[in-house]
Coordinates of C-alpha atoms (C1' of nucleotides) in Angstrom, one line a residue:
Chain F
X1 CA 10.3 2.3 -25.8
X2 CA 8.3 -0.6 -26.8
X3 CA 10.4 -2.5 -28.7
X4 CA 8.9 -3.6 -32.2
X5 CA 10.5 -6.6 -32.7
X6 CA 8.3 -8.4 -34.7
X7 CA 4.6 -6.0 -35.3
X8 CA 1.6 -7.3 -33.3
X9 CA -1.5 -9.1 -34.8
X10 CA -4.2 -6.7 -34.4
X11 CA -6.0 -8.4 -31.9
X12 CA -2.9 -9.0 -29.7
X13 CA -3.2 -4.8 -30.0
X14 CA -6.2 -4.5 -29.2
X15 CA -5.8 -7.1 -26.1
X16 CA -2.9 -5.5 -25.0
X17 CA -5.0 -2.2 -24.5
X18 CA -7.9 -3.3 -23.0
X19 CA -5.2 -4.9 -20.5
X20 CA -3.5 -1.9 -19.5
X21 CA -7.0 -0.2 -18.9
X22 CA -8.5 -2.9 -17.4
X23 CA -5.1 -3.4 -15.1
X24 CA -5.4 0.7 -14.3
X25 CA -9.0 0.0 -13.6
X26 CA -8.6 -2.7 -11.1
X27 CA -5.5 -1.3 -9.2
X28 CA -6.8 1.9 -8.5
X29 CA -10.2 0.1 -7.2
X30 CA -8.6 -2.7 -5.1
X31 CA -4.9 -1.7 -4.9
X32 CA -2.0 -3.3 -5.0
X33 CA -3.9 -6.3 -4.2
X34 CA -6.0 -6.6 -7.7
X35 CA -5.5 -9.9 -8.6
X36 CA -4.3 -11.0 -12.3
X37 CA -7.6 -13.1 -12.8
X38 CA -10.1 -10.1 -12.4
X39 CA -7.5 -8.0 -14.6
X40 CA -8.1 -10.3 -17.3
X41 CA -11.8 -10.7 -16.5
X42 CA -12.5 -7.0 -16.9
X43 CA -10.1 -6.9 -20.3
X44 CA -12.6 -9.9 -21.6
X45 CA -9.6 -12.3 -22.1
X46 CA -8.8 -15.4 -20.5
X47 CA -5.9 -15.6 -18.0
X48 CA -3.1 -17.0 -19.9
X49 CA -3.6 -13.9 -22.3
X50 CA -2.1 -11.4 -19.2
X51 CA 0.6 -13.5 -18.7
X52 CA 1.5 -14.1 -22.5
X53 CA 1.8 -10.0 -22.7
X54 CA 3.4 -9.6 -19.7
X55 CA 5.7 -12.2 -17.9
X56 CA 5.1 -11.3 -14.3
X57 CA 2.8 -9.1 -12.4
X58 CA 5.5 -7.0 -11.8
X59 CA 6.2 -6.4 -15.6
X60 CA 2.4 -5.3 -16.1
X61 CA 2.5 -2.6 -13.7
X62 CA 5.6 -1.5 -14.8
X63 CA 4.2 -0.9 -18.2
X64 CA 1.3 0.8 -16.5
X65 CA 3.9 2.9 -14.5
X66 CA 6.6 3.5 -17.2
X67 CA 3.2 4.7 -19.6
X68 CA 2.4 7.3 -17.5
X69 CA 6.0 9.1 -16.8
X70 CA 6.0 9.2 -20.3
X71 CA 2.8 10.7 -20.9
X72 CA 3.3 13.0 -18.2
X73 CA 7.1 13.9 -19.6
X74 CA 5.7 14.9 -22.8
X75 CA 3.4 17.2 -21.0
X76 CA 6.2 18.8 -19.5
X77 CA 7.8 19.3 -22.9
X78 CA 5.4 21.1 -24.5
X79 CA 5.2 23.6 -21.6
X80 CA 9.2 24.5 -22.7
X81 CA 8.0 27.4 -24.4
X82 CA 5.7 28.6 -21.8
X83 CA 5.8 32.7 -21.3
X84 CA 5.4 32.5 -17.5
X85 CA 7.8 30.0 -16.2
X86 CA 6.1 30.1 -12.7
X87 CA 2.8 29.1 -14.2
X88 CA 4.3 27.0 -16.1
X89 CA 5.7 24.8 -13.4
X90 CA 2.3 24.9 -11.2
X91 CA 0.1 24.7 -14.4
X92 CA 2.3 20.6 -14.9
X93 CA 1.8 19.9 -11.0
X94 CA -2.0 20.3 -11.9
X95 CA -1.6 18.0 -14.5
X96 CA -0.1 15.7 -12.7
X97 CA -2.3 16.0 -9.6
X98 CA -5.2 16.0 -11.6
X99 CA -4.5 12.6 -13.0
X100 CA -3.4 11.3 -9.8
X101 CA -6.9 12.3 -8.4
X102 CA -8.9 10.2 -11.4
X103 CA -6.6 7.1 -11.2
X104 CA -4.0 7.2 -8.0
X105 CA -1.2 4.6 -9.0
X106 CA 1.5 5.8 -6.7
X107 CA 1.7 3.0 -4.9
X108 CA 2.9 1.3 -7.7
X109 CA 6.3 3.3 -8.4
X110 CA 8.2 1.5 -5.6
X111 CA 7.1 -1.6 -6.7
X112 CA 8.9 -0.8 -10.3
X113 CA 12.2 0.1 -9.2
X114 CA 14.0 -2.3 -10.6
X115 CA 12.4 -2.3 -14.2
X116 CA 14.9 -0.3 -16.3
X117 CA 12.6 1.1 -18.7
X118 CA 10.8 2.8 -15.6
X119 CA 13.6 4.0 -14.9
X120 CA 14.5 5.4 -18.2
X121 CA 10.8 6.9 -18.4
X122 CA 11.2 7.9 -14.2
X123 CA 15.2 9.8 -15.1
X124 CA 13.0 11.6 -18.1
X125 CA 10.6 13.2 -16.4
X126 CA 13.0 13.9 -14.0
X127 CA 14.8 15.5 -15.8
X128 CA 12.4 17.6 -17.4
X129 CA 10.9 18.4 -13.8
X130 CA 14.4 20.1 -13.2
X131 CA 14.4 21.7 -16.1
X132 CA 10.4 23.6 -15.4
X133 CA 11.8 24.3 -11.4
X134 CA 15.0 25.8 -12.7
X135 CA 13.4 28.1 -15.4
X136 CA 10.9 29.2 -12.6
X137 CA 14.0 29.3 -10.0
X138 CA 15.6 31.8 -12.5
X139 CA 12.1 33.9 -12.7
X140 CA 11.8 34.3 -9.4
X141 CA 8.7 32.5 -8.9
X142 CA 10.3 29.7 -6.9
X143 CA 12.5 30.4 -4.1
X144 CA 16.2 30.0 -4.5
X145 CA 16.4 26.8 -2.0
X146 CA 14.8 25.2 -3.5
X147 CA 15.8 22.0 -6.0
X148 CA 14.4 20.0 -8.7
X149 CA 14.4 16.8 -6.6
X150 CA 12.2 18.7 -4.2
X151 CA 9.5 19.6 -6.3
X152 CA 9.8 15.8 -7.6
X153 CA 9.2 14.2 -4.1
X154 CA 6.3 16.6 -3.5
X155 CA 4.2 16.0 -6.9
X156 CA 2.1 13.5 -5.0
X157 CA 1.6 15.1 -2.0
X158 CA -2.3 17.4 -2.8
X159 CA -3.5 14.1 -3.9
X160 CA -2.3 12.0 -0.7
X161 CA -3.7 14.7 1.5
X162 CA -7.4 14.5 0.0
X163 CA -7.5 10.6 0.7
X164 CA -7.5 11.3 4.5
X165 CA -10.7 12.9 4.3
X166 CA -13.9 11.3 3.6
X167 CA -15.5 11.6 0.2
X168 CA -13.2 14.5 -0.7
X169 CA -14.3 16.8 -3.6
X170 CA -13.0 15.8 -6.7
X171 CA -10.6 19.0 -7.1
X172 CA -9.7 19.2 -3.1
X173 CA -6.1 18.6 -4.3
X174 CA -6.1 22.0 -5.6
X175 CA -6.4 23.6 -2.3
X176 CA -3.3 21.5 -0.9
X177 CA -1.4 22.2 -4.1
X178 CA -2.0 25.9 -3.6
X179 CA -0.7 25.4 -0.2
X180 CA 2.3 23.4 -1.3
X181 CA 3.0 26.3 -4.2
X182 CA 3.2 29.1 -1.4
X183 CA 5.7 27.1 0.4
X184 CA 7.8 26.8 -2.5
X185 CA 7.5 30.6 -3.3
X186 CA 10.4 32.9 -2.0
X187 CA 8.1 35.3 -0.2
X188 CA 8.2 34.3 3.4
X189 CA 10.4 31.8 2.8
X190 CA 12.3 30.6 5.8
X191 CA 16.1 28.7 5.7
X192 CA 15.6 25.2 4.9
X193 CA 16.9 22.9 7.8
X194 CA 18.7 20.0 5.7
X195 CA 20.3 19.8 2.6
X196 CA 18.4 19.0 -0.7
X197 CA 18.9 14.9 -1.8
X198 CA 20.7 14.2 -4.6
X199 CA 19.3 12.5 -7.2
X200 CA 18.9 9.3 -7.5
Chain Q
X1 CA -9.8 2.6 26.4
X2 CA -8.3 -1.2 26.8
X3 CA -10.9 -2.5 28.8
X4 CA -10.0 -4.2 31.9
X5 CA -13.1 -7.1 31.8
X6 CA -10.8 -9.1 33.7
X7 CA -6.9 -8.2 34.6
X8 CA -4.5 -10.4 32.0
X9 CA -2.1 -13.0 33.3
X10 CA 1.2 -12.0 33.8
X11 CA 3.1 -13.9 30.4
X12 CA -0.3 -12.8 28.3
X13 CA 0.7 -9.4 29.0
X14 CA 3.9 -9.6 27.6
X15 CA 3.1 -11.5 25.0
X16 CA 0.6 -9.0 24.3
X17 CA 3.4 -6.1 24.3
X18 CA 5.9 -8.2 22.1
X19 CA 3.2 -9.0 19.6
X20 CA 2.5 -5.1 19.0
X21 CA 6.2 -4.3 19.0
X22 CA 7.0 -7.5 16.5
X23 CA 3.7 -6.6 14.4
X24 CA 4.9 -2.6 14.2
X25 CA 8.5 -3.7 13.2
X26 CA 7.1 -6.5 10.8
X27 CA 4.2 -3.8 8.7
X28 CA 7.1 -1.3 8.7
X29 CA 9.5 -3.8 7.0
X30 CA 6.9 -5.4 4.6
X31 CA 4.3 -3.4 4.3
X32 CA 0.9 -4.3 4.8
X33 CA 1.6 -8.3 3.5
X34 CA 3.0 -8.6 6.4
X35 CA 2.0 -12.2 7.7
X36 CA 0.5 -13.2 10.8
X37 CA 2.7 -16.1 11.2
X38 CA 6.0 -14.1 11.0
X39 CA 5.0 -11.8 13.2
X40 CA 4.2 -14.5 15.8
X41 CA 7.7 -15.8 14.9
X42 CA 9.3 -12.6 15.7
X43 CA 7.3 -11.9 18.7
X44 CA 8.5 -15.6 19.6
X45 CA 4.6 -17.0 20.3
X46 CA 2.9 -19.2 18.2
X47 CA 0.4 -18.3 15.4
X48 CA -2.7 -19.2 17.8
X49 CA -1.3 -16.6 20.1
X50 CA -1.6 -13.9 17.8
X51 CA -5.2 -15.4 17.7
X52 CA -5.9 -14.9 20.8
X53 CA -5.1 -11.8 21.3
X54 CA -6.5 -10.1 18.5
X55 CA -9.2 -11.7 16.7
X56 CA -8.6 -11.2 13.3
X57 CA -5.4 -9.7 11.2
X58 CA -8.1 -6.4 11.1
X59 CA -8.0 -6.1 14.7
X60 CA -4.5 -6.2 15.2
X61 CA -4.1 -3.5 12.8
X62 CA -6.3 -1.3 14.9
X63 CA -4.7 -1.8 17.7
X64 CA -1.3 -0.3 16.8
X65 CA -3.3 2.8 15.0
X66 CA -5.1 3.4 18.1
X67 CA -2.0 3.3 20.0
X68 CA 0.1 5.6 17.8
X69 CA -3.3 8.3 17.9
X70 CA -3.2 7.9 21.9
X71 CA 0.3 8.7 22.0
X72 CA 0.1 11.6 19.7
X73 CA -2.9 12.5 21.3
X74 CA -1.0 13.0 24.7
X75 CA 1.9 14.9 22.6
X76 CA -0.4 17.0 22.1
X77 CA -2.4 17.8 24.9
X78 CA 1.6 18.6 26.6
X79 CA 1.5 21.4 24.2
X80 CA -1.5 23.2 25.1
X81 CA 0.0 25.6 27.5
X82 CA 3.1 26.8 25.1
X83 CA 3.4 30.2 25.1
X84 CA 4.5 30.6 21.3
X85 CA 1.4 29.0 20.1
X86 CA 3.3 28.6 16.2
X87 CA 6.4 26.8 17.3
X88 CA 3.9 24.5 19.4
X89 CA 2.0 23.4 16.1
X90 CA 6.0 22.9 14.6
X91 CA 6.9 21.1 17.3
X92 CA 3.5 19.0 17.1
X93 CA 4.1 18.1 13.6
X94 CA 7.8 17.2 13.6
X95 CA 7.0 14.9 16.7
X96 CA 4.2 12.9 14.2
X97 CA 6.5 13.2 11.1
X98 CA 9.9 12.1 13.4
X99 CA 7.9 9.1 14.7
X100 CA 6.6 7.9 11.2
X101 CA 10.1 9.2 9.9
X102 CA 11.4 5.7 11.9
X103 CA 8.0 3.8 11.9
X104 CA 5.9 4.6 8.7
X105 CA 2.6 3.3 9.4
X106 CA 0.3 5.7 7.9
X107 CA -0.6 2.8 5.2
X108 CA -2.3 1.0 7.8
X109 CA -4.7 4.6 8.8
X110 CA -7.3 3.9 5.6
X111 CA -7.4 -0.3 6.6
X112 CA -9.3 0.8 9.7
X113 CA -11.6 3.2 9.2
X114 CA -14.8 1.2 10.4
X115 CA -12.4 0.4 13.8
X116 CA -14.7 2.0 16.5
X117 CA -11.8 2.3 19.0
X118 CA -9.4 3.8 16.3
X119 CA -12.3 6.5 15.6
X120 CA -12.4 7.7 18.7
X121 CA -8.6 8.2 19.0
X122 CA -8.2 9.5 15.7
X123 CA -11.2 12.0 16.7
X124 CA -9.9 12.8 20.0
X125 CA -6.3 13.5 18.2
X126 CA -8.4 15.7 15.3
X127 CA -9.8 17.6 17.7
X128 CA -6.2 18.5 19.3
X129 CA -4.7 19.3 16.0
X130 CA -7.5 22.1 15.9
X131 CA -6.9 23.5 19.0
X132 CA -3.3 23.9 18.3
X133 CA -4.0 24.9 14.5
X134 CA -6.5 27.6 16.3
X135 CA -4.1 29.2 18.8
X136 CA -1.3 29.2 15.8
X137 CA -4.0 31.1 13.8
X138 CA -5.0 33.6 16.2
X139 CA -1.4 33.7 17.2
X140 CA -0.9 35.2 13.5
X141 CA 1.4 32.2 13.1
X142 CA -0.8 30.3 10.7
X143 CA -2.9 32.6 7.8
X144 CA -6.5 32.6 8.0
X145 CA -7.6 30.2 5.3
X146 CA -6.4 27.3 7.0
X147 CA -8.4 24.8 8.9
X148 CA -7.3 22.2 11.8
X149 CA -8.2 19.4 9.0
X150 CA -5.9 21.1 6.6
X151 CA -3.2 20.6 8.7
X152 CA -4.2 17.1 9.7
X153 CA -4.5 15.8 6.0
X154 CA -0.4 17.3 5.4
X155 CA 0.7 15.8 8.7
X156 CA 1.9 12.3 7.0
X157 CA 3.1 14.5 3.8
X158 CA 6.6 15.3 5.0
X159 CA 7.5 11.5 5.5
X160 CA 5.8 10.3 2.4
X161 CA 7.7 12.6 -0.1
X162 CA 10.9 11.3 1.6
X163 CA 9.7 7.8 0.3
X164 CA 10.4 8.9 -3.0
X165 CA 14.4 9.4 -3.0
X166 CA 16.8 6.3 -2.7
X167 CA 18.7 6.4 0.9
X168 CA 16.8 9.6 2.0
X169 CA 18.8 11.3 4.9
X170 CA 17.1 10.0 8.1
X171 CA 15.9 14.0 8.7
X172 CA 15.0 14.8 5.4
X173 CA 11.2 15.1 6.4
X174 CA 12.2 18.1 8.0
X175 CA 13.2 20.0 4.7
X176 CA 9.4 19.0 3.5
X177 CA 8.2 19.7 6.7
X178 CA 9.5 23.0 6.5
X179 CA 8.0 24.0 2.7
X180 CA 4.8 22.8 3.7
X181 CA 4.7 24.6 6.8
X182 CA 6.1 28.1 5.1
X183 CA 2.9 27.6 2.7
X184 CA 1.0 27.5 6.2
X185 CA 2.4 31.1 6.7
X186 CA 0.6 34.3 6.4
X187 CA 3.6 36.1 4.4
X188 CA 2.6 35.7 0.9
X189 CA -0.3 33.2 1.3
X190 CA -2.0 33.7 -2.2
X191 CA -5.8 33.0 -1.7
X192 CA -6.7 29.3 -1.9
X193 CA -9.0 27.8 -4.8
X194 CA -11.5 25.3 -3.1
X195 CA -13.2 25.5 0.4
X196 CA -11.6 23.4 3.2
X197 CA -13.1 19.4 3.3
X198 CA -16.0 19.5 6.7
X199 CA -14.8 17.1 9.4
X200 CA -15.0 13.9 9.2
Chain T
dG1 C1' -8.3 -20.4 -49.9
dG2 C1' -4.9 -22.7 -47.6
dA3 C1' -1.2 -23.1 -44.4
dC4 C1' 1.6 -21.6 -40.7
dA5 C1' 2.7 -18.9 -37.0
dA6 C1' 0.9 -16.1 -33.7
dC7 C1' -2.4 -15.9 -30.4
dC8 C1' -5.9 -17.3 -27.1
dT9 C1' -8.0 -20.5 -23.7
dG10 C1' -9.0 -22.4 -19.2
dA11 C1' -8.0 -26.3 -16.4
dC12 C1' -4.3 -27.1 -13.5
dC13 C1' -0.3 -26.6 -9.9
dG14 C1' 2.3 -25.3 -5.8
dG15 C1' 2.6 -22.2 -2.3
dC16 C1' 1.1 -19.1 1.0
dC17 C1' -2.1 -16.9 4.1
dG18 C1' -5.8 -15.9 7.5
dG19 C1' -8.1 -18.4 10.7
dT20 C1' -9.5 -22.7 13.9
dC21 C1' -9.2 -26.1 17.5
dA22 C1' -8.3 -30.0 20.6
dA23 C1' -4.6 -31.1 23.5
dC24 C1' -1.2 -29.4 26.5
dT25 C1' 1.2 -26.0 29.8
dT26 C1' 1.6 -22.4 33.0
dC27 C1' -0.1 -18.9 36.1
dG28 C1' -2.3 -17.5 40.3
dC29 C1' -4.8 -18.3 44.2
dT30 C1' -5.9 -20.7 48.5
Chain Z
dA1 C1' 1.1 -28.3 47.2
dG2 C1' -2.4 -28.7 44.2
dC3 C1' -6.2 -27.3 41.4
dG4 C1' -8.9 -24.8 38.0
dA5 C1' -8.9 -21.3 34.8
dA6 C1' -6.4 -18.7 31.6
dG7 C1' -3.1 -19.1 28.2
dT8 C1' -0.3 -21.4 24.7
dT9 C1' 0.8 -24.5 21.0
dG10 C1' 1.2 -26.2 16.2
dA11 C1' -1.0 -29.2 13.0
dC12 C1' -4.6 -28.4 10.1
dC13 C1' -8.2 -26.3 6.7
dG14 C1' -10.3 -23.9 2.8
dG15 C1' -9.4 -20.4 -0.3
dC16 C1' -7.1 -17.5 -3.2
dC17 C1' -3.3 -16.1 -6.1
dG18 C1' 0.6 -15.9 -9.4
dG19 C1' 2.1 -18.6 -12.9
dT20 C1' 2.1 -22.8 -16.6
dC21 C1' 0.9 -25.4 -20.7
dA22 C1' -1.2 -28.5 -24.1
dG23 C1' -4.5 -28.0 -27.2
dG24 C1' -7.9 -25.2 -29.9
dT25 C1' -8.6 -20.7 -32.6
dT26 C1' -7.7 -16.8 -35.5
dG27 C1' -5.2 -13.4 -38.0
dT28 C1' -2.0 -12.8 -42.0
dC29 C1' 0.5 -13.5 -46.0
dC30 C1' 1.3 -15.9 -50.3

DNA sequence: GGACAACCTGACCGGCCGGTCAACTTCGCT
DNA sequence: AGCGAAGTTGACCGGCCGGTCAGGTTGTCC
């Protein structure tokens, strides 16, 4: 977690949010080529300011990264409980779709792979993927082949689709997702060629 | 098509060929940073030559694109006359996902969209992917709410969600391959939530 | 309200990258 | 063989980008 070592002054808070936002902002506009001085425009600080909350460029967008496994890890908690396990499981790949669709940072996660803290957050989520696909595994709403680790390398996969097409509706990632979902149902379900990957 | 104004000189030509090969092996190692210089270094010209033959970094890029359409393009066009029209779409899309599964280029796709050339190959490959999505359908191989663009938005889907494990098993697009294309499937299809994006 | 630490600022640096060009080399043709 | 055109070379340029730091500013605590 963030590590209070010494509390904040409240403007160093209130920097270090605009920061993140403004960081989100940029990369999903320009990429992975957003540049540090128009992060720090748009967050109405002076450059130095980026660079005195995080150390590298590298270390920003892993706090932008490691923030949203965690948000999207808690999601996936409070779905524990859910009465229809299948649903459940589909109900979080929305989730995580529909953020994807409003601010697509994928291209950031392999950047990250070193930070341990993404890592930590990345293992979590994980995790807790494993934990939704084996509960709908065991309620027969997701075929038997089928792993945790799967459903984790496909999470991104609607949103990628819509960005070959131009101007795609906003919730075209549902369609693919609903495609994906049938594949990963056991009716019709055809032996898997390779073996499942391990995880990591 | 490369237009033959005026036939090249024998060492242009393959300098020409080395720089595409060198340029391909360079964006697939470093992604699109990849610098002009070191692929003139690897291609063993110097940094005017690149110049020369491809105006600007831009250019360069749409050159390989176009290529890799035209050759999947042809792929396809073989598998026209296939008398088990499903196995032929299979076959289509392991060939693209076995081909980025070695050389991941797909990155480079969005870089070029305004690429005139690169439109018309990408069109003329479009348009083969539904023809072959078309006879799957009719075929009863493919269920009826799928379009041609469906398919062509999930073609780069298998490879991608490979990206996401460490050391992924050099085949492991097929597993993905094969989920996606059991959600493609009649058996079990659940009805699908959005209409299908219009081409382009 | 004063004093100190935390914080912010913005000019500055080295390095790299896409792109240019005048001088030189090589191909291809007769 | 020899000549002109096509091709190649590599030093060079302007611009941008990540990162630094000395000095000014502001929050916070007594």
């Amino acid at each position: 977690m963030t590590s209070p070592h010494r509390p904040l002054r409240a403007d160093a808070t209130r920097n270090r949010a605009a920061l993140l936002a403004a960081a989100e902002a940029e990369f999903t506009e320009r990429g992975l080529d957003a540049s540090m001085a128009d992060i720090a425009r748009r967050a109405g600080v002076a450059k130095g300011t980026v660079f005195r909350h995080f150390a590298s460029k590298e270390e920003l967008i892993a706090a932008i990264v490691a923030g949203h496994f965690r948000a999207l890890s808690e999601y996936a908690r409070a779905l524990d409980d859910a009465s229809d396990p299948g649903g459940a499981l589909v109900e979080f790949l929305a989730e995580a779709a529909g953020g994807q669709a409003h601010h697509d940072l994928s291209f950031l996660q392999t950047l990250t792979e070193g930070d341990s803290s993404v890592a930590a957050a990345r293992d979590q989520l994980h995790a807790d993927v494993e934990r939704l696909v084996a509960r709908a595994r065991d309620a027969g709403a997701v075929r038997g082949d089928v792993t945790g680790t799967d459903v984790w390398v496909l999470i991104c996969a609607p949103v990628h689709a819509t960005g070959y097409v131009r101007d795609p509706a906003p919730d075209l990632w549902r369609r693919y997702l609903a495609i994906i979902v049938d594949g990963l149902r056991p009716a019709g379900a055809q032996p898997l060629p390779v073996p499942p990957p391990t995880w990591p």
